[in-house]
Tab-separated table of N, CA and C in Angstrom:
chain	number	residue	atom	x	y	z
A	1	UNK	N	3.285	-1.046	-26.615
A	1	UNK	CA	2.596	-0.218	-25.644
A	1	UNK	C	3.612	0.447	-24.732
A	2	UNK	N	3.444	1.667	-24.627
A	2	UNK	CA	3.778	2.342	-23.442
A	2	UNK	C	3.090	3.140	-22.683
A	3	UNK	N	3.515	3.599	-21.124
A	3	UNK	CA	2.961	4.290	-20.546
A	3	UNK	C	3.746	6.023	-21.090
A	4	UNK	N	2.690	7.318	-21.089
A	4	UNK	CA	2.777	8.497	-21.762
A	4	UNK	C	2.620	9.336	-20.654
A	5	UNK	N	2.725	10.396	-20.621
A	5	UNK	CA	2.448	11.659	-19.888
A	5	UNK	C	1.799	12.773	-21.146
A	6	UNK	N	1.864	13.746	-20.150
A	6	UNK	CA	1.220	15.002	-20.980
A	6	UNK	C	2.311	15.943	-21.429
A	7	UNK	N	2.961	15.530	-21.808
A	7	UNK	CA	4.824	16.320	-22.647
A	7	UNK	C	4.852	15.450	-23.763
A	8	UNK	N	4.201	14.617	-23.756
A	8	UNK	CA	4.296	13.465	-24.900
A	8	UNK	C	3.586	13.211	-26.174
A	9	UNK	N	3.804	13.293	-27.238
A	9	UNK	CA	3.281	13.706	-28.241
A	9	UNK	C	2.253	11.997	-28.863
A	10	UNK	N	2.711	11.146	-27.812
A	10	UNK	CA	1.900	9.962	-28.223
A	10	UNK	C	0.498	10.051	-27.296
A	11	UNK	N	0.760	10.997	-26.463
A	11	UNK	CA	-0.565	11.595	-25.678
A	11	UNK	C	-2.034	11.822	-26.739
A	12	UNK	N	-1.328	12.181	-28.370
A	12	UNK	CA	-2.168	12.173	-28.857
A	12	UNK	C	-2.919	11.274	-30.081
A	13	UNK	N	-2.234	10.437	-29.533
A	13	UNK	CA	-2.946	8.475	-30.398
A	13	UNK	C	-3.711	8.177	-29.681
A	14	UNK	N	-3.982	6.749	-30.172
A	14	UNK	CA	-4.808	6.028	-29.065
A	14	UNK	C	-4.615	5.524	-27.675
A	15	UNK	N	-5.005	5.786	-27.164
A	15	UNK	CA	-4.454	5.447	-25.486
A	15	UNK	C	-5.374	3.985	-25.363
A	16	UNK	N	-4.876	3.135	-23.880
A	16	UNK	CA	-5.787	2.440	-23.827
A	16	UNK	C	-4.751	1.996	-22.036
A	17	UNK	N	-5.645	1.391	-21.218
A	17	UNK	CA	-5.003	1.164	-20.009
A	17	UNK	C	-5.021	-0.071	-19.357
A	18	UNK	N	-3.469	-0.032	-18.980
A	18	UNK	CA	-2.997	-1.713	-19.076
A	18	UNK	C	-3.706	-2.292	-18.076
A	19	UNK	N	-4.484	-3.178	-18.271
A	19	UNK	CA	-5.003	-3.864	-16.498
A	19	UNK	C	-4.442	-4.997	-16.024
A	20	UNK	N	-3.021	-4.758	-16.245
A	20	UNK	CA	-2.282	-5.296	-15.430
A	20	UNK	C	-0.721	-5.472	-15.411
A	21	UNK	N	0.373	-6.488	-15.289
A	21	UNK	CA	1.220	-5.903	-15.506
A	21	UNK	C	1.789	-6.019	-17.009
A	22	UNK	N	1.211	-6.728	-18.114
A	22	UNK	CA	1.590	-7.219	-19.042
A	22	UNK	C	0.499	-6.683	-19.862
A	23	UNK	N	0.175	-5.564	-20.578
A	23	UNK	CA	-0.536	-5.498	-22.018
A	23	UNK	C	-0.781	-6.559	-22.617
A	24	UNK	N	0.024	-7.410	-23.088
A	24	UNK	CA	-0.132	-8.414	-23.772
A	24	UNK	C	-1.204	-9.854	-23.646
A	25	UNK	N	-0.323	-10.173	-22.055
A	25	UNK	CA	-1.332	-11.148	-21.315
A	25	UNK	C	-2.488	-11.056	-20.664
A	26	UNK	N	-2.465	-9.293	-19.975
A	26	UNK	CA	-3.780	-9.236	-19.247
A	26	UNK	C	-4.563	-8.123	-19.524
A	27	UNK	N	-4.599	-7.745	-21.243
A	27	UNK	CA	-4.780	-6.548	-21.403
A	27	UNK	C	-5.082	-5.003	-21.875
A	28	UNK	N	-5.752	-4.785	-22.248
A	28	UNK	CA	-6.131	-3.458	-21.990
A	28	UNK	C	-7.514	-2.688	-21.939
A	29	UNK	N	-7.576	-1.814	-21.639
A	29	UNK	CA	-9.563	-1.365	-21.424
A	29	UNK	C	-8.938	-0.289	-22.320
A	30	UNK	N	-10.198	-0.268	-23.396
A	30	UNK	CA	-10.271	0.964	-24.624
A	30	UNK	C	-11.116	2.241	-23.814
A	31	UNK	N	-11.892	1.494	-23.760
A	31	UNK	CA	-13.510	2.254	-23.145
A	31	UNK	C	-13.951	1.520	-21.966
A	32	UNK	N	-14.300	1.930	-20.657
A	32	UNK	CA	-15.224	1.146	-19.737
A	32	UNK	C	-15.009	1.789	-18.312
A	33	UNK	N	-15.363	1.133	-17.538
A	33	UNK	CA	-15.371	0.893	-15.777
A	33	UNK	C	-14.152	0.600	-15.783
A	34	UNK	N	-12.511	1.118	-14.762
A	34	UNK	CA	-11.512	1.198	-14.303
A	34	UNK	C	-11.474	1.060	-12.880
A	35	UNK	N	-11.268	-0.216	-12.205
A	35	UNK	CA	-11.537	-0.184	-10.875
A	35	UNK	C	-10.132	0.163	-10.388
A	36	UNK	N	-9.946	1.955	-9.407
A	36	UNK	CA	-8.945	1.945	-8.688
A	36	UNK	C	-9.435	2.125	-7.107
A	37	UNK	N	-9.144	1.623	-6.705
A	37	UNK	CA	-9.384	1.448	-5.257
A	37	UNK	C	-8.879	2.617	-4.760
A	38	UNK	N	-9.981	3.959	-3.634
A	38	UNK	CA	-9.771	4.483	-2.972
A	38	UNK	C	-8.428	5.655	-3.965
A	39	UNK	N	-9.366	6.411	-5.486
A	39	UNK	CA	-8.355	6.757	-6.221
A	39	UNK	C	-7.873	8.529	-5.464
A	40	UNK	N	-9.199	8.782	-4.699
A	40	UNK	CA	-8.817	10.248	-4.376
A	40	UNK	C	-9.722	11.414	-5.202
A	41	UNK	N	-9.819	11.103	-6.478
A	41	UNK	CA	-10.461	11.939	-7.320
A	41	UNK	C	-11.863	12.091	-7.067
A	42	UNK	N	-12.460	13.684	-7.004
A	42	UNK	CA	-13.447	13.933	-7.115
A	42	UNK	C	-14.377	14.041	-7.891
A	43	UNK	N	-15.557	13.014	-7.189
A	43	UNK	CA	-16.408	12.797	-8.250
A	43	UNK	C	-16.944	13.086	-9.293
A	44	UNK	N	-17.106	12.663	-10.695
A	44	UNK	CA	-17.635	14.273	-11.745
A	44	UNK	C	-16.724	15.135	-12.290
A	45	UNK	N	-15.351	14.591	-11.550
A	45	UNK	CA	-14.271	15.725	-12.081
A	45	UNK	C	-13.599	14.997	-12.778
A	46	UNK	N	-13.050	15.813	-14.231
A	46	UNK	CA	-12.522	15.440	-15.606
A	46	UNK	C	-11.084	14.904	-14.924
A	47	UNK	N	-10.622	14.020	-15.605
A	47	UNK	CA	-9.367	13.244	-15.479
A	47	UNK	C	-8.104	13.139	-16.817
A	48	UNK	N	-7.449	13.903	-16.535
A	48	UNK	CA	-6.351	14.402	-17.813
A	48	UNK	C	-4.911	13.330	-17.210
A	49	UNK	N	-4.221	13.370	-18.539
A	49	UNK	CA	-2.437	12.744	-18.381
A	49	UNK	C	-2.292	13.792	-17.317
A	50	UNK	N	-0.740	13.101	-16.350
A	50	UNK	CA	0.066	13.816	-15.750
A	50	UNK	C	1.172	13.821	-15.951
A	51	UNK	N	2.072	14.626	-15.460
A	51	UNK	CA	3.410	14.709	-15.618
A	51	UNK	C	3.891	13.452	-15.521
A	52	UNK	N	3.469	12.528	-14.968
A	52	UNK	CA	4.589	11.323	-14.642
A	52	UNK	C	3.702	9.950	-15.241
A	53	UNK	N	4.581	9.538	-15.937
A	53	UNK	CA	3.692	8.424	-17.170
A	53	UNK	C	2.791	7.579	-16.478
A	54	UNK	N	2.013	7.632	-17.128
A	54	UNK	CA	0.548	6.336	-16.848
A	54	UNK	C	-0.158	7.655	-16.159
A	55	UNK	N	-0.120	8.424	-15.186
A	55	UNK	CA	-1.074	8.731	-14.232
A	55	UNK	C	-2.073	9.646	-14.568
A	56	UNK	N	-3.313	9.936	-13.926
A	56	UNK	CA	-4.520	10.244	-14.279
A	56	UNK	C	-3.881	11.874	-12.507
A	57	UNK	N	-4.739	12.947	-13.656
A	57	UNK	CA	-4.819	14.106	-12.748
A	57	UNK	C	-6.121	14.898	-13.073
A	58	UNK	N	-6.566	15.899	-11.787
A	58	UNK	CA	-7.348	16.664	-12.088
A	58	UNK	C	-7.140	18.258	-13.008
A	59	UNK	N	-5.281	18.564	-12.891
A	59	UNK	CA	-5.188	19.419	-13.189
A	59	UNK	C	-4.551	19.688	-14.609
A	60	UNK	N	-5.238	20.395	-15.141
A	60	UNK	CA	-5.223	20.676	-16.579
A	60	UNK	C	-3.683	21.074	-17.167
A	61	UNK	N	-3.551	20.485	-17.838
A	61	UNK	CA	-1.398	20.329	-18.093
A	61	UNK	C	-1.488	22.197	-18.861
A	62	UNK	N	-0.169	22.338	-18.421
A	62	UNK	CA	-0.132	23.651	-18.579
A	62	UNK	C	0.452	23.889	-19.971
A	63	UNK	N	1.765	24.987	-20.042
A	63	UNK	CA	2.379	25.300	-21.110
A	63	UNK	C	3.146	24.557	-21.976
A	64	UNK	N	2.580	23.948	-23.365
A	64	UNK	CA	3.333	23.539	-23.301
A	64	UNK	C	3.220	21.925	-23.878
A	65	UNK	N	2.484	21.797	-22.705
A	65	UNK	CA	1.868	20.415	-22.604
A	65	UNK	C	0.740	20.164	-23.764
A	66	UNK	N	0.131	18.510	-23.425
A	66	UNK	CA	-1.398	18.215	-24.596
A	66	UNK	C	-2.255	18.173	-23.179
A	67	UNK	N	-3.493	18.917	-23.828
A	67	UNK	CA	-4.225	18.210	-22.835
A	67	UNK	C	-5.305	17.513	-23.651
A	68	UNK	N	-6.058	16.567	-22.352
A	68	UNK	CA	-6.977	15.495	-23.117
A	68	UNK	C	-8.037	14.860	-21.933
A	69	UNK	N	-8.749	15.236	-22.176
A	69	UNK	CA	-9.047	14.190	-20.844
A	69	UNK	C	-9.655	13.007	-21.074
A	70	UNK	N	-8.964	12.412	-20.271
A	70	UNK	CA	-9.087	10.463	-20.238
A	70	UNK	C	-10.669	10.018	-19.651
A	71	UNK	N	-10.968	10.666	-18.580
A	71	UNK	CA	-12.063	9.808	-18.162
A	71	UNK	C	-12.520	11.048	-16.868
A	72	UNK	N	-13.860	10.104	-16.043
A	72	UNK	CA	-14.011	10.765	-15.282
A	72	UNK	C	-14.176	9.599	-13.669
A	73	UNK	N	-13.963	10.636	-12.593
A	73	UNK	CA	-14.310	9.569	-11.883
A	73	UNK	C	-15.888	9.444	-11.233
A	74	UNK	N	-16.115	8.229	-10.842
A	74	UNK	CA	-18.051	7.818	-10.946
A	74	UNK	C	-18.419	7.384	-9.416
A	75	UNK	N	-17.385	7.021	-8.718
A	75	UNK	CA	-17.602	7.176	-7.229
A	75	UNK	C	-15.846	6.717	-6.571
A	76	UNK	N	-16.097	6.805	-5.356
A	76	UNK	CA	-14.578	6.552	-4.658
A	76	UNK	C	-13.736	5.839	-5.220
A	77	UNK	N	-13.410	4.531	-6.041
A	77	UNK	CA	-13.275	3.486	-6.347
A	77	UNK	C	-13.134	3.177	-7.920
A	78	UNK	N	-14.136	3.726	-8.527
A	78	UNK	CA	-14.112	3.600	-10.113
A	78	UNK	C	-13.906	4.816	-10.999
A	79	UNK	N	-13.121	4.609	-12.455
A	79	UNK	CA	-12.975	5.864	-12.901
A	79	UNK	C	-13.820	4.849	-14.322
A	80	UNK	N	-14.917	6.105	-14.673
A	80	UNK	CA	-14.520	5.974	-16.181
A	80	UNK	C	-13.993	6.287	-17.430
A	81	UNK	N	-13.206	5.630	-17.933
A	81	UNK	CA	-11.961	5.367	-18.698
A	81	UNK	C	-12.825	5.594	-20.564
A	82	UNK	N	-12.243	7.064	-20.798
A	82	UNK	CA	-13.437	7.239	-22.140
A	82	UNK	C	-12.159	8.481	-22.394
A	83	UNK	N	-11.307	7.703	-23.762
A	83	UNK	CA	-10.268	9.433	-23.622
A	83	UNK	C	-11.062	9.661	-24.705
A	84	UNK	N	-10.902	10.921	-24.882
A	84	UNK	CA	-11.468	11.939	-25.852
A	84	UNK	C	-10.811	11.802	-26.940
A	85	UNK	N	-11.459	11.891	-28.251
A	85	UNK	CA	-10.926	11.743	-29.475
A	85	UNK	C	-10.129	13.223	-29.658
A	86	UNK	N	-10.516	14.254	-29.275
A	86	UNK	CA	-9.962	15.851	-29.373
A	86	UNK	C	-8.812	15.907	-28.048
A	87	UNK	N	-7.432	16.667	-29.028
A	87	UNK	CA	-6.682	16.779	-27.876
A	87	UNK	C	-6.255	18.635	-27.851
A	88	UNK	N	-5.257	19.245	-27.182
A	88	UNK	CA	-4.760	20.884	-27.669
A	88	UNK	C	-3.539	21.098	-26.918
A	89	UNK	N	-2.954	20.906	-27.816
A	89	UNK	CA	-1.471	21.187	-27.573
A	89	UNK	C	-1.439	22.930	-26.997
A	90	UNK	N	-1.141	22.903	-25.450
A	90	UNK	CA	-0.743	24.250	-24.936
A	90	UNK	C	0.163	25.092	-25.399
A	91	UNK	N	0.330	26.292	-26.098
A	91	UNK	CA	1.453	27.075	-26.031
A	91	UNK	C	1.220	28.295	-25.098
């Protein structure tokens, strides 16, 4: 397991997110409820890779980039964590 960004061509396998610090021992959500505390993201709004590995953004990766979106968020606190089987490599 590693953490990916949206420059990353493993952006377009299976993703899955570590819940915690060890994949192995504590870990991973395929599909479900993602509790981040106080994440910022607006509600209803699609959640794509970002430039900087592991992280979840609202803004759609540009030139260049894959985009995909991972999930959405469902109130202050929780995202749900559902990446899309379809990805599109920007040129």
């Amino acid at each position: 397991w590693a953490a990916v960004n949206h420059t990353s061509a493993n952006s377009t396998k299976m993703l899955a997110l570590a819940l915690g610090t060890s994949a192995v021992s504590n870990g991973v959500l395929l599909n479900g409820i993602y509790c981040k505390t106080m994440h910022g993201f607006t509600i209803g709004a699609p959640l794509y890779l970002s430039s900087s590995d592991g992280d979840f953004t609202t803004t759609v990766p540009g030139s260049t980039d894959y985009a995909r979106v991972l999930g959405y968020a469902v109130d202050s606190n929780n995202i749900y964590f559902c990446p899309d089987n379809t990805w599109v490599k920007i040129d």
